[in-house]
XYZ file of C-alpha atoms in Angstrom:
273
model
C 89.688 59.439 34.838
C 90.766 60.113 38.424
C 91.276 57.582 40.279
C 92.534 57.816 44.898
C 95.843 55.636 46.064
C 93.447 52.799 48.510
C 94.829 53.446 52.266
C 96.495 50.080 52.469
C 98.360 51.226 49.135
C 100.213 53.972 50.756
C 100.389 53.414 53.552
C 102.488 50.114 52.660
C 104.487 52.727 50.591
C 105.058 54.202 53.704
C 106.179 51.286 55.864
C 108.905 50.597 52.761
C 109.782 54.769 52.963
C 110.621 54.376 56.270
C 113.297 52.369 56.257
C 115.536 55.324 54.997
C 114.796 56.818 58.480
C 117.980 56.925 60.592
C 117.896 56.301 64.220
C 119.602 59.363 65.495
C 117.230 62.805 66.632
C 116.953 65.140 64.264
C 118.467 68.799 65.658
C 116.345 71.336 67.508
C 112.712 71.680 66.487
C 109.984 69.650 64.896
C 106.443 70.492 65.434
C 104.064 67.584 64.237
C 100.824 69.387 62.118
C 96.968 67.381 63.630
C 93.735 68.836 63.080
C 91.368 65.989 64.060
C 91.329 63.540 65.920
C 88.985 60.245 66.011
C 86.514 62.618 64.313
C 84.468 59.099 61.895
C 86.042 60.426 58.685
C 88.365 58.888 55.688
C 90.308 62.217 55.527
C 93.629 61.868 55.425
C 93.884 64.723 58.638
C 91.356 62.704 60.832
C 93.469 60.183 62.065
C 91.517 56.835 64.640
C 92.132 57.745 67.430
C 94.225 53.491 68.523
C 96.685 55.119 65.988
C 97.089 58.763 68.045
C 97.230 56.238 71.118
C 100.268 54.502 69.984
C 101.912 58.128 68.442
C 101.385 59.953 72.090
C 103.005 56.165 73.529
C 105.810 56.897 71.788
C 106.478 59.753 72.593
C 105.591 59.998 76.327
C 109.093 57.904 76.247
C 111.203 59.903 74.711
C 113.913 61.014 77.079
C 112.314 64.000 79.464
C 112.830 67.935 77.061
C 111.565 66.024 74.203
C 108.080 66.971 73.866
C 107.849 70.355 75.014
C 105.543 73.670 74.487
C 106.232 76.368 71.016
C 107.414 78.762 73.964
C 110.190 76.500 74.969
C 110.883 75.447 71.462
C 111.023 78.555 71.300
C 113.694 79.188 73.764
C 115.841 76.899 72.517
C 116.379 77.975 69.346
C 116.569 81.822 70.621
C 119.691 80.572 72.738
C 121.385 79.176 70.532
C 120.712 75.798 70.912
C 120.110 72.540 68.326
C 118.390 70.037 71.112
C 115.865 67.695 69.881
C 112.254 69.309 71.087
C 108.796 67.608 69.740
C 106.072 70.224 69.722
C 102.416 69.524 68.431
C 99.890 71.637 66.722
C 96.907 71.230 66.107
C 95.033 73.102 63.612
C 91.463 74.985 63.911
C 89.873 73.923 67.342
C 88.016 70.542 66.782
C 85.845 69.129 69.037
C 87.312 65.993 68.917
C 90.412 67.024 70.156
C 88.987 67.840 73.059
C 86.973 64.373 73.408
C 89.251 62.008 71.821
C 93.845 63.005 72.353
C 92.702 65.765 75.029
C 93.044 62.518 77.688
C 95.566 61.203 76.454
C 97.753 63.593 76.327
C 96.814 65.240 79.858
C 96.969 61.459 81.467
C 100.998 61.936 79.577
C 101.674 65.318 80.155
C 102.053 66.152 76.471
C 102.240 69.709 75.977
C 100.963 70.874 72.574
C 99.011 73.768 70.733
C 96.137 74.124 69.168
C 96.346 77.147 66.398
C 92.244 78.047 66.857
C 89.845 80.332 64.058
C 87.922 81.646 66.879
C 84.803 82.169 64.888
C 84.398 78.634 64.650
C 84.213 78.152 68.317
C 81.064 75.337 70.124
C 80.684 76.277 66.508
C 79.762 73.584 62.402
C 83.671 73.608 61.624
C 83.089 74.900 57.967
C 84.174 77.320 55.808
C 86.055 76.875 52.256
C 87.839 73.774 52.043
C 87.396 72.544 55.344
C 89.620 70.301 56.972
C 88.017 66.434 56.835
C 85.683 65.156 53.968
C 82.311 64.275 54.839
C 80.800 65.272 57.626
C 81.252 68.713 59.408
C 82.732 68.190 62.734
C 82.027 70.830 65.753
C 84.620 73.622 67.656
C 85.654 73.039 71.452
C 83.827 75.195 73.291
C 85.412 78.159 75.627
C 85.190 76.208 78.156
C 86.505 73.421 76.567
C 90.119 75.523 76.136
C 89.116 76.544 79.480
C 89.701 73.467 80.732
C 93.394 72.510 78.692
C 94.478 76.150 79.511
C 94.289 75.616 83.183
C 96.262 72.535 82.765
C 99.473 73.527 81.564
C 99.657 71.914 78.969
C 97.552 74.015 76.154
C 98.759 77.245 73.855
C 96.241 78.668 72.227
C 97.408 80.446 68.943
C 96.346 82.457 66.245
C 94.409 80.674 63.053
C 92.618 83.842 62.187
C 89.093 84.214 62.768
C 87.019 82.651 59.949
C 89.825 80.204 58.836
C 90.785 83.388 56.023
C 91.921 82.245 53.398
C 95.685 82.797 52.542
C 94.906 86.189 49.428
C 92.435 87.705 52.162
C 94.495 87.650 55.647
C 94.261 90.988 56.959
C 94.866 92.759 60.083
C 91.622 92.814 61.153
C 91.414 89.033 60.686
C 94.607 88.443 63.276
C 92.967 91.190 65.750
C 89.645 89.424 66.089
C 91.374 86.784 66.690
C 93.877 87.855 69.845
C 90.378 90.107 70.885
C 88.512 86.783 71.479
C 91.064 84.726 72.778
C 92.130 86.844 74.998
C 88.150 88.031 76.410
C 87.256 84.095 76.784
C 91.300 82.936 78.354
C 92.308 85.689 79.952
C 95.569 86.287 77.815
C 96.322 86.975 73.907
C 98.235 84.745 71.861
C 101.654 85.093 71.040
C 102.094 82.374 68.756
C 100.275 82.417 64.591
C 99.797 80.000 61.913
C 99.299 81.002 58.324
C 95.371 79.381 57.425
C 96.046 76.238 54.847
C 99.907 76.835 55.606
C 100.981 79.045 53.066
C 102.799 82.417 53.569
C 101.972 85.409 52.982
C 105.003 88.075 52.892
C 102.765 91.392 52.387
C 101.286 90.658 56.244
C 105.138 89.200 57.762
C 105.782 93.299 59.178
C 101.795 92.532 60.693
C 102.928 89.207 62.442
C 106.103 90.219 63.850
C 104.601 92.599 65.433
C 101.893 90.611 66.606
C 102.920 87.440 67.653
C 106.878 85.703 68.607
C 106.484 82.992 65.935
C 104.490 81.946 62.633
C 104.268 78.682 61.200
C 104.040 77.598 57.210
C 102.971 74.310 56.004
C 106.599 74.269 54.494
C 108.333 70.820 55.373
C 111.364 70.937 57.806
C 112.868 71.277 60.941
C 113.363 74.506 62.153
C 117.205 74.626 63.530
C 119.261 77.726 65.643
C 119.011 81.501 63.566
C 115.304 79.776 61.603
C 113.165 82.615 61.012
C 110.156 82.461 63.447
C 107.697 84.779 61.101
C 108.420 81.044 58.921
C 108.482 78.248 60.952
C 108.311 74.452 59.180
C 106.201 72.110 60.245
C 105.852 68.158 59.522
C 102.593 66.677 58.957
C 100.705 63.517 61.049
C 98.228 62.136 58.014
C 96.086 59.101 58.634
C 98.059 57.381 56.628
C 100.780 56.982 58.586
C 101.744 54.041 59.766
C 104.053 53.805 63.097
C 108.029 53.616 62.445
C 106.597 56.960 59.459
C 105.870 57.871 61.847
C 109.076 57.750 64.398
C 110.259 58.639 61.343
C 109.233 62.048 60.990
C 111.458 62.365 64.561
C 115.076 60.953 63.165
C 116.562 60.401 59.288
C 116.366 64.041 58.218
C 112.738 63.608 56.898
C 114.359 61.181 54.007
C 110.524 59.552 54.129
C 108.290 62.404 54.124
C 109.995 64.125 52.004
C 110.345 60.957 50.079
C 107.061 61.017 50.309
C 106.453 64.506 49.433
C 107.674 63.314 45.915
C 105.843 60.622 44.893
C 102.634 62.030 45.495
C 103.692 65.366 43.301
C 104.094 62.485 40.380
C 100.655 61.114 41.097
C 99.054 63.981 40.721
C 101.393 65.290 38.077
C 100.114 62.577 35.596
C 95.674 62.651 36.911
C 96.389 60.391 39.978
C 95.933 61.765 43.461
C 97.224 60.090 46.510
């Protein structure tokens, strides 16, 4: 019988792993993956607002120029600079990000990217395997997206129109999302994130023709010479204590990689981590 590790166990494990982190900022661009904030579910991808507040407080205390837009981070890499850069990204476009994360980001003037599933705007966020177990979330409205982009802090990027499964990714899905965003926000997206973080090699030619970057779910930092069509990212989860979150910015991602190995081992023997 499968059992799910209690959140407290996962948090304590991460607290121990965080001790392996260094104190020197990781080189290159670290793209952090968020999904929901204060959505009221127990899913690992739905952060408590208080925990997200602690994270953005930490980020706001970093030296100027550490938290940057995805375009600034990409510019640095293209110029061959290994400058430590942190990029905040939010997948899908859940309304609770507008309600609970946006006020904090605006107050601290932290730039961020929303990878938008444009067909879900203003409606129920439902698709096969949709983020966060429990009650379905709702999507941001176009008016909310306009407010955020008008601030100059928010970049809206492409995450397909329907949150299409990787094997169903098509140019029609890409173009439909681009058309939606351009119609409502006045500019075509320049960046893309694969659904479920799964690369689709046969689509790379189409992606390179349309976007400056495409982000995967592969864990890692991006250095000069990294393929912009396969940017790595780093997930942020509900059970990440603040020291484990800090470790994502330091120490060559040693704690994050160690936790991933432990989860993979647990799943291999029939547990759900």
